Coordinates of C-alpha atoms in Angstrom, one line a residue:
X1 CA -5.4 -1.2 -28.9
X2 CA -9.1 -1.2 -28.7
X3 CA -9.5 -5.2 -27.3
X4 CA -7.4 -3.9 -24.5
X5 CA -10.9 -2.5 -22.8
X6 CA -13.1 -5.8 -23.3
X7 CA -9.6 -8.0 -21.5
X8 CA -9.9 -5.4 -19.0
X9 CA -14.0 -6.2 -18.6
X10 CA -12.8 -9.5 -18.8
X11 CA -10.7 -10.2 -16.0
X12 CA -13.1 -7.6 -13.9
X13 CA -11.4 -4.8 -13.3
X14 CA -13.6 -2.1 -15.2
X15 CA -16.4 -0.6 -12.5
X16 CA -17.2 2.4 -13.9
X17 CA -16.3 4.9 -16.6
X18 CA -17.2 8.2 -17.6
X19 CA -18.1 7.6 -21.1
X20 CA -17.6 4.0 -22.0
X21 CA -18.3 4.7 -26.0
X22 CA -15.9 7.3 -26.4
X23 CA -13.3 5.3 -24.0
X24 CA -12.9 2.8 -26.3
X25 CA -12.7 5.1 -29.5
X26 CA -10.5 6.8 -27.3
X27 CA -8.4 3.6 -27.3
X28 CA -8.7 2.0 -30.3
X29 CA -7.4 5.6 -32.2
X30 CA -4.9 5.5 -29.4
X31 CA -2.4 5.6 -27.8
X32 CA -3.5 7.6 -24.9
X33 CA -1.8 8.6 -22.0
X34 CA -2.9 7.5 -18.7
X35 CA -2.0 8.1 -14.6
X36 CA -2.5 6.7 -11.4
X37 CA -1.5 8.4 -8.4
X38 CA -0.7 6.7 -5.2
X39 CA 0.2 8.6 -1.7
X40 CA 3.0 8.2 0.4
X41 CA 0.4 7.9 3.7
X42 CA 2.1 4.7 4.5
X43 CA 5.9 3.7 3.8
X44 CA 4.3 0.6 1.4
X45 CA 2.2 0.5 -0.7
X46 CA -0.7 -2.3 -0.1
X47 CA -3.0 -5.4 -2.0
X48 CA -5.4 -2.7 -2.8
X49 CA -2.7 -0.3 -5.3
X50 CA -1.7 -4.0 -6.4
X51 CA -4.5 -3.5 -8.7
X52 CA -3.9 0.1 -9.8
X53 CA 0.1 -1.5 -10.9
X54 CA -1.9 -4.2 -12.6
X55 CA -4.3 -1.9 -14.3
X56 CA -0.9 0.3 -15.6
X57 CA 0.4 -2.8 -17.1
X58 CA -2.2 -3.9 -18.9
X59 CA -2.3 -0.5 -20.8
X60 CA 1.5 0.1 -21.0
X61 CA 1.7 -3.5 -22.8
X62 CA -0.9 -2.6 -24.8
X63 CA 0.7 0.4 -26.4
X64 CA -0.6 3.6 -24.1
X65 CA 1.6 5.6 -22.8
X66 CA 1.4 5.3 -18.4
X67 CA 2.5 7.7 -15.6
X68 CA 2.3 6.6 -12.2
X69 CA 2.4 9.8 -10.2
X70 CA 3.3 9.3 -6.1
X71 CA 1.6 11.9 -4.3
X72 CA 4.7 14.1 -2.3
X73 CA 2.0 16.7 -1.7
X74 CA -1.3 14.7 -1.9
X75 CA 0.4 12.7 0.8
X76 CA 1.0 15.8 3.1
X77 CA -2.6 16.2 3.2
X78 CA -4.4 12.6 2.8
X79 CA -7.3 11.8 1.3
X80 CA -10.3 11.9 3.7
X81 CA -11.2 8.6 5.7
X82 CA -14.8 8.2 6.6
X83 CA -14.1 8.0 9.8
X84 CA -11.9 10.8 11.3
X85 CA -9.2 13.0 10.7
X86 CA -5.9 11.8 9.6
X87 CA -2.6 12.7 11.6
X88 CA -0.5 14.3 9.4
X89 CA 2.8 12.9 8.9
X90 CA 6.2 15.3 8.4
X91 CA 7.3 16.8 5.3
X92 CA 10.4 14.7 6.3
X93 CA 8.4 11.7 6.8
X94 CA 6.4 12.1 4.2
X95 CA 9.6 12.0 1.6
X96 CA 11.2 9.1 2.9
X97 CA 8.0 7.4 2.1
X98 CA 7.1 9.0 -1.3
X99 CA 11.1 7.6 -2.1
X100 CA 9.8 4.1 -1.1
X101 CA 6.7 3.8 -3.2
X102 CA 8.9 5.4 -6.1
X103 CA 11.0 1.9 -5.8
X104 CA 8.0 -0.1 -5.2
X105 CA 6.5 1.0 -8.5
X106 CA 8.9 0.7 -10.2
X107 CA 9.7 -3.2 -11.2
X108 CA 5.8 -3.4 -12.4
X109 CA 6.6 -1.1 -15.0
X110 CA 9.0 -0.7 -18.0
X111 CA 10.6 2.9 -17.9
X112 CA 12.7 2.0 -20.7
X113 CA 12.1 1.2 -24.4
X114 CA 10.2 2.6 -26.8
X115 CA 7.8 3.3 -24.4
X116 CA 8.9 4.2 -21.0
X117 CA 6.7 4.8 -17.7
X118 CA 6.8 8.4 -16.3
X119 CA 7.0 8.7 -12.6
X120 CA 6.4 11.9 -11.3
X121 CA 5.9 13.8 -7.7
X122 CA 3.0 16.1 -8.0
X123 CA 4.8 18.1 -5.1
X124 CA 7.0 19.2 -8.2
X125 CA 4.3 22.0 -9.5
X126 CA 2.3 22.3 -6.1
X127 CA 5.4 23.1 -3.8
X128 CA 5.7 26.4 -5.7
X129 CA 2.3 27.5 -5.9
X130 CA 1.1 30.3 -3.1
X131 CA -2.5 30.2 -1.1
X132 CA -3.9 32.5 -3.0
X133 CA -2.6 31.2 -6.5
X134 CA -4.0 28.2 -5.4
X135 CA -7.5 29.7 -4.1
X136 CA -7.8 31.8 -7.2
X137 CA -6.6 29.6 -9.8
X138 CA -8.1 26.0 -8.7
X139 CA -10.0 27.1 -6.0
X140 CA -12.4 29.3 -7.9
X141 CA -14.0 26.6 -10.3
X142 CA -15.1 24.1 -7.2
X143 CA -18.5 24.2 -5.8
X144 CA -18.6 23.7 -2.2
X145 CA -22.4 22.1 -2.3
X146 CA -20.7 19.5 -4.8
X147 CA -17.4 19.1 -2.8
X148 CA -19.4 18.1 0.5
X149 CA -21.9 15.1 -1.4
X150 CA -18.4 13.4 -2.4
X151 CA -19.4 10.1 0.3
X152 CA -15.8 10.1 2.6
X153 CA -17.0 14.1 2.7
X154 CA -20.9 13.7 3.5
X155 CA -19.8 11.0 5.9
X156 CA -17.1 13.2 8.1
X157 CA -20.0 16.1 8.2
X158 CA -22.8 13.7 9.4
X159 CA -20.6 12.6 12.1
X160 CA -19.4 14.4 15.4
X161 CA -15.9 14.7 13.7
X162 CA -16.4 17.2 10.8
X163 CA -13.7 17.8 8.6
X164 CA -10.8 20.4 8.3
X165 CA -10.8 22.4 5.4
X166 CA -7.2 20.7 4.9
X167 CA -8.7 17.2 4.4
X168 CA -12.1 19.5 2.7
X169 CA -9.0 20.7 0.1
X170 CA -7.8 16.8 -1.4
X171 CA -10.0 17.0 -4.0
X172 CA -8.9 20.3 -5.3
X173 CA -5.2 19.1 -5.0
X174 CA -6.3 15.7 -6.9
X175 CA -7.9 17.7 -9.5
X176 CA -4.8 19.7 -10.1
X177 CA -2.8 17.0 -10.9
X178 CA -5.0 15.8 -13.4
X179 CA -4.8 19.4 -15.3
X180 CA -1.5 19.5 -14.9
X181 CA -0.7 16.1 -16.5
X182 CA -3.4 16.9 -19.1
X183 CA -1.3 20.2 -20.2
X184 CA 2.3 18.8 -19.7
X185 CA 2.0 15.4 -21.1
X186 CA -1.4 15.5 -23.1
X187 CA -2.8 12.7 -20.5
X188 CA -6.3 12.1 -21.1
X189 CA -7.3 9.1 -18.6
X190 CA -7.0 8.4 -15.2
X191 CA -7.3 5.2 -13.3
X192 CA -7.9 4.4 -9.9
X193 CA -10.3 2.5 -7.3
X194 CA -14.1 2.6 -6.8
X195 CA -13.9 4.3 -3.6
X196 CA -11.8 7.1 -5.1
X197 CA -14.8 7.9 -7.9
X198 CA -15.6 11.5 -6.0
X199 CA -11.5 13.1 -6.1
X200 CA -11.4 11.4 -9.8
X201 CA -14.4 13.3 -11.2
X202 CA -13.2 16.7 -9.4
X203 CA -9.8 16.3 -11.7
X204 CA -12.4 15.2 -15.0
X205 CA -14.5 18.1 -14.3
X206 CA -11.7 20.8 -13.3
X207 CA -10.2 20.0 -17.3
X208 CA -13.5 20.6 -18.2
X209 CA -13.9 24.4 -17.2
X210 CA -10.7 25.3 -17.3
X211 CA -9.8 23.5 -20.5
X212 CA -13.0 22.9 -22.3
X213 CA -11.9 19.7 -22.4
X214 CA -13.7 16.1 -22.3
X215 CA -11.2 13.5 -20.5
X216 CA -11.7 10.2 -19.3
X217 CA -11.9 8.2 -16.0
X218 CA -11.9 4.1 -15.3
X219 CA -11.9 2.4 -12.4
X220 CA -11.6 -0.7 -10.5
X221 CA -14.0 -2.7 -8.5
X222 CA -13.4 -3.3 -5.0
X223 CA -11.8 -7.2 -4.5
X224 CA -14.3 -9.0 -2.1
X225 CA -14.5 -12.6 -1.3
X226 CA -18.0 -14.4 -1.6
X227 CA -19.6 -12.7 1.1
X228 CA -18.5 -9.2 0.2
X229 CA -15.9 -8.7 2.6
X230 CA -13.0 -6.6 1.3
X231 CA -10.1 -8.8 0.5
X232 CA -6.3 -7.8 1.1
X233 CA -6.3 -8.1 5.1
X234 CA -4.6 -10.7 6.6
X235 CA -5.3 -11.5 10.6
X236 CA -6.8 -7.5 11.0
X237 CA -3.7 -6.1 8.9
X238 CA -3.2 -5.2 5.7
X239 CA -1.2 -7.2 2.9
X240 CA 1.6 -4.6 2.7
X241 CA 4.0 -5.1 -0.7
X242 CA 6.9 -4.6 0.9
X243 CA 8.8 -7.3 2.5
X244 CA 9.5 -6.2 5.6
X245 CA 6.0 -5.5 6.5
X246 CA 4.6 -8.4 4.9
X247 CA 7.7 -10.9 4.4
X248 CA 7.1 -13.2 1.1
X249 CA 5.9 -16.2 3.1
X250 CA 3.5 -14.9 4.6
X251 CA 2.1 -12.4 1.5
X252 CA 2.0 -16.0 -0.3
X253 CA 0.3 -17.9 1.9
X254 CA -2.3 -15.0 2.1
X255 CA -2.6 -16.0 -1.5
X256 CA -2.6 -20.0 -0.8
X257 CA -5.5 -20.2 1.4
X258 CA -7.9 -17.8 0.0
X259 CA -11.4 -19.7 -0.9
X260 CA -12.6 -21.4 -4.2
X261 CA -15.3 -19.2 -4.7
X262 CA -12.7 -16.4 -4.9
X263 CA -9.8 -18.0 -6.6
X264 CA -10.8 -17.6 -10.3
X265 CA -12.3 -13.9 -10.0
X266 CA -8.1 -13.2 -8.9
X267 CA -6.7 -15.4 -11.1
X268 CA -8.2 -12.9 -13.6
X269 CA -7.3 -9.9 -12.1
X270 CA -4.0 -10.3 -10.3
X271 CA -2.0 -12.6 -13.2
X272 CA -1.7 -12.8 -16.6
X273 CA -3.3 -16.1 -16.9
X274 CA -5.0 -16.5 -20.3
X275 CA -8.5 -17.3 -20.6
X276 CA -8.1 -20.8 -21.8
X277 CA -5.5 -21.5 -18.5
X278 CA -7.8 -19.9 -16.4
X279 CA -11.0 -22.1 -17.5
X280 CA -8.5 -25.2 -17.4
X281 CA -8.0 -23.7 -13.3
X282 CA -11.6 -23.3 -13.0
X283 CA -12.1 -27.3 -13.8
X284 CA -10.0 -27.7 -11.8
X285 CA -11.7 -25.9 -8.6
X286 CA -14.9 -27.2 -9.5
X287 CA -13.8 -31.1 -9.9
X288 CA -10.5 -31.6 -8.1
X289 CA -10.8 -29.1 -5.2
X290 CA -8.3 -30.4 -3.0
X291 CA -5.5 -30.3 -5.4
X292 CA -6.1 -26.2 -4.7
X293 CA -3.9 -25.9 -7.8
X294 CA -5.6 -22.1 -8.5
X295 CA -4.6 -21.6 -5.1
X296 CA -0.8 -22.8 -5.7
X297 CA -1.1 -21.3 -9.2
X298 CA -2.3 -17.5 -7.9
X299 CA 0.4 -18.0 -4.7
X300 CA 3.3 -18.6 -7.2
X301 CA 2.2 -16.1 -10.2
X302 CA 1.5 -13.3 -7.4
X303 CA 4.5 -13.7 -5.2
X304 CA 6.6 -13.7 -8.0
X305 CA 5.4 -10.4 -9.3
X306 CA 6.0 -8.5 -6.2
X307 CA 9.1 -10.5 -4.7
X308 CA 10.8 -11.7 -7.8
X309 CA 11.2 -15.6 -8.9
X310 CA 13.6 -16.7 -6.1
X311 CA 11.9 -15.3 -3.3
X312 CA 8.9 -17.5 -4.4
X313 CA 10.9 -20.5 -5.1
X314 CA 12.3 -20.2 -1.4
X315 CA 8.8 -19.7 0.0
X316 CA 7.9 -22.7 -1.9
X317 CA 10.2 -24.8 -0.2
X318 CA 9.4 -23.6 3.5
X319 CA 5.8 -24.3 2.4
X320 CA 6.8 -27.8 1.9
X321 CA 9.3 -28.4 4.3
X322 CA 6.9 -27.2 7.0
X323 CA 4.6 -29.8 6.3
X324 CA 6.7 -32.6 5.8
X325 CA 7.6 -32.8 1.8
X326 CA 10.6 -30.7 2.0
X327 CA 14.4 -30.6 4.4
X328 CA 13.9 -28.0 7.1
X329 CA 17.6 -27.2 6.8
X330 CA 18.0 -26.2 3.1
X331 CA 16.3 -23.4 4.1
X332 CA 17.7 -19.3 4.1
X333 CA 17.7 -18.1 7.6
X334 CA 15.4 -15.6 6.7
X335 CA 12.8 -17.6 4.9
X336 CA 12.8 -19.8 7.8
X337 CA 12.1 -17.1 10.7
X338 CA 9.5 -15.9 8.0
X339 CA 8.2 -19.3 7.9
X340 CA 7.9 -19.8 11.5
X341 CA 6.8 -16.4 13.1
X342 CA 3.0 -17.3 12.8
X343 CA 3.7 -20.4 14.6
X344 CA 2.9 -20.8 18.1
X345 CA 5.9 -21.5 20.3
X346 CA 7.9 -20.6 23.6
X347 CA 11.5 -20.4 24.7
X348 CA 13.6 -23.9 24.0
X349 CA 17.4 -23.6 25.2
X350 CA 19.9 -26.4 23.9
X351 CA 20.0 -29.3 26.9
X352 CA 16.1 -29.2 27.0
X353 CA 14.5 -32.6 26.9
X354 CA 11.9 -33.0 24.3
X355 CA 9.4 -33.4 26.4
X356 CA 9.5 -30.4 28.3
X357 CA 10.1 -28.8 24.6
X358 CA 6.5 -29.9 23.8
X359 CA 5.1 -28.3 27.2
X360 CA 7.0 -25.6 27.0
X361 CA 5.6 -24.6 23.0
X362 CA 2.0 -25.6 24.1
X363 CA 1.8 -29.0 22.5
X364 CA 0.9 -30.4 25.3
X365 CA -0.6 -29.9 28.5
X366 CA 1.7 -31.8 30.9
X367 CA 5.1 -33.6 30.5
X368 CA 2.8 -37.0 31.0
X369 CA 1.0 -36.2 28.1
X370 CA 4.2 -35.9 26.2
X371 CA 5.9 -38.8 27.0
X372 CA 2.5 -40.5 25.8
X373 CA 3.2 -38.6 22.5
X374 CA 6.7 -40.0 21.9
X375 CA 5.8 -43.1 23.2
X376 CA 2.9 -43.4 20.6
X377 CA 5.7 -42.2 17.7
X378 CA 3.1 -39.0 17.3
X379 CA 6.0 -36.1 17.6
X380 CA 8.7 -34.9 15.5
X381 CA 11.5 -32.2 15.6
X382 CA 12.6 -31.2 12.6
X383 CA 10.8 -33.4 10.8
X384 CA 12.2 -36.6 12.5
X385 CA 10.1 -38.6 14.5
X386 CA 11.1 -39.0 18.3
X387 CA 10.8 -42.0 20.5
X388 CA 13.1 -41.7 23.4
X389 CA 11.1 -39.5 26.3
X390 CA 14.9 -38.7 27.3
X391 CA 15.5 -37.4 24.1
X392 CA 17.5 -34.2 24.1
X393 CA 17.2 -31.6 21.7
X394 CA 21.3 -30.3 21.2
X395 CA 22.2 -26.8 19.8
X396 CA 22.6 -28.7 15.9
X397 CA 18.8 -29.0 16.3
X398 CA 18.2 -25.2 16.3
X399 CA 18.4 -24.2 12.2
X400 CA 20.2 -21.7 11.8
X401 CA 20.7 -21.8 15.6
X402 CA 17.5 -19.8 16.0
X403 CA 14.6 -22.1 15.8
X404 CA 13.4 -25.7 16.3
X405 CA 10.4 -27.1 14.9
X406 CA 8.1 -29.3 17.2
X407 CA 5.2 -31.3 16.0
X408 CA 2.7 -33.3 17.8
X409 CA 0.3 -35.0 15.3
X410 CA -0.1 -34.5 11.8
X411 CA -1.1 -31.2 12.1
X412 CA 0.2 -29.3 15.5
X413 CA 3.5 -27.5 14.7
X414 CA 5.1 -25.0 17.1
X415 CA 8.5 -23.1 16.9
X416 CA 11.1 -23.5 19.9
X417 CA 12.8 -20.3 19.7
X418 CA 16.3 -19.5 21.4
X419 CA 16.0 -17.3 24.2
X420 CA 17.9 -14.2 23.2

């Protein structure tokens, strides 16, 4: 049990720790009980609690016992943003969501066997607890001057936004949890991000005056690329887990096209890669670039961890068949629309000629310029190359009779979409 702490340090996703010595022993006489907690402030969870699932994993195969607690009362409240205030969501709202993480932890973890995940809702043993059980029982052993230095804290009283005392109170409601699943389930480590360093020492330190006890704390680095710009956004949003916010396509081409200098630093962290496949990889990167086979092989091994083995398979195949390896019309409707949403495009009814097809998707500039295109064989639809500047695209050309694919070149695609 103790090597599970160096692979961790291995594949980078150790920052910091309390007490690193007495971690390990901690480990190695193990098992140990560990938690992560993960708020419903969002109906997904995101590429950034990717790494908190991975973290659990690593431990739970290892032979610790792992709880992944999702934050039904944590999430009422939400944990301070630098920036400004957070609107608070329903209690309502705030369910539905914490019932949607609850299935989006799940598959990472096993909560079977000989030994099975916990999930629990920390709004279990908060719901019940009154103001002033709270203020004297919790409340009592914080220290405002230590509260305010926490750096989200510090940052909201610098600024012209201040903070509520309801945002002020996160940390006391994080530290509770920790003291609660120290004294229910004898947990003794807790895992989460960098940033979250502050609310993680307020549960650590809470155990320590109330309990007189010594517990631990580990997290992970922030992912960055090269140039230390947070990783996990794609075009301004986030890389949300759940399909419908981020379909599988596009979550795997996120993963596809990130840079060389990144690719091996997640390859360690986001797969399960061994060290000698991942130096094979890094060869790879270093002498055969354009193959990008760390890039195929982080695409494939991610996607199929959050979507499942067929969903990347079908992905796969788009990928392909949108660049000309693959048939356009084995595709799912779904994958497909996936597929093509990022595409550029405009309205293409059945009867159209292709040549106002390719004006009308932004091809081209004029219907001149695309006759010259057929005429030089340099556009397709659907993959087939077209001549004929009469050429008519019929409703069989719209897959699934949604959406036709237009290319000019080797490299301009656009989607001709049905009109509604």
């Amino acid at each position: 049990m103790s090597a599970i702490l160096d692979e961790l340090q291995w594949r980078g996703l150790v920052a910091q720790s309390t007490d690193e010595a007495a971690l390990r022993q901690a480990l190695e006489d193990g098992p140990i009980t560990v938690y992560c907690g993960f708020d419903p402030t969002a109906p997904s969870l995101h590429f950034g609690n990717l790494v908190q699932l991975i973290m659990l994993r690593h431990l739970q195969r290892a032979g610790h016992r792992v709880i992944a607690l999702v934050g039904g009362s944590t999430g009422l409240i939400g944990d301070p943003r630098p920036t400004s205030e957070r609107v608070l969501k329903t209690k309502e709202q705030t369910a539905e969501w914490t019932a949607a993480i609850q299935r989006q932890v799940r598959p990472f973890l096993t909560f079977e066997g000989d030994n099975p995940a916990l999930m629990v809702n920390n709004l279990d043993w908060t719901e019940q607890i009154t103001a002033l059980d709270f203020l004297r029982d919790v409340g009592k052993h914080f220290r405002v001057n230590q509260m305010i230095k926490k750096d989200a804290v510090a940052a909201r009283l610098a600024s012209d936004e201040g903070i509520s005392f309801t945002e002020l109170s996160y940390q006391m409601l994080q530290g509770l949890d920790y003291l609660e699943l120290y004294r229910r389930h004898g947990c003794t480590l807790q895992t989460g991000g960098q940033d979250q360093w502050g609310n993680l020492t307020a549960g650590s330190d809470l155990i320590h005056r109330v309990e007189g006890a010594s517990v631990h704390l580990l997290t992970t680095p922030l992912v960055t690329d090269s140039a230390g710009n947070k990783l996990g956004k794609s075009e301004g949003n986030a890389v949300w887990l759940d399909p419908a916010m981020t379909s599988p396509y596009a979550f795997y081409q996120y993963w596809l096209n990130v840079e060389d200098a990144s690719v091996v630093t997640l390859l360690k962290v986001f797969t399960d890669r061994t060290r000698e496949e991942i130096a094979e990889l890094e060869r790879q990167v270093a002498e055969e670039p354009f193959r990008r086979t760390a890039q195929k092989t982080l695409a494939a091994d991610v996607t199929t961890l959050v979507h499942g083995a067929a969903a990347t398979a079908s992905v796969q195949a788009a990928s392909e068949a949108l660049f000309g390896k693959g048939d356009l019309g084995t595709l799912d409707e779904q994958t497909l629309l996936d597929a093509t949403a990022e595409l550029p495009g405009g309205e293409v009814r059945p009867g159209d000629t292709v040549v106002d097809a390719l004006v009308s998707c932004g091809l081209v500039a004029s219907r001149n310029e695309a006759r010259r295109a057929l005429k030089d064989g340099g556009a397709s639809v659907n993959g087939v190359k077209v001549c004929d500047p009469e050429a008519i695209i019929g409703a069989p050309d719209f897959l699934h009779g949604r959406v036709v694919l237009l290319r000019r070149g080797r490299k301009s695609m656009a989607a001709g979409r049905m009109p509604a």
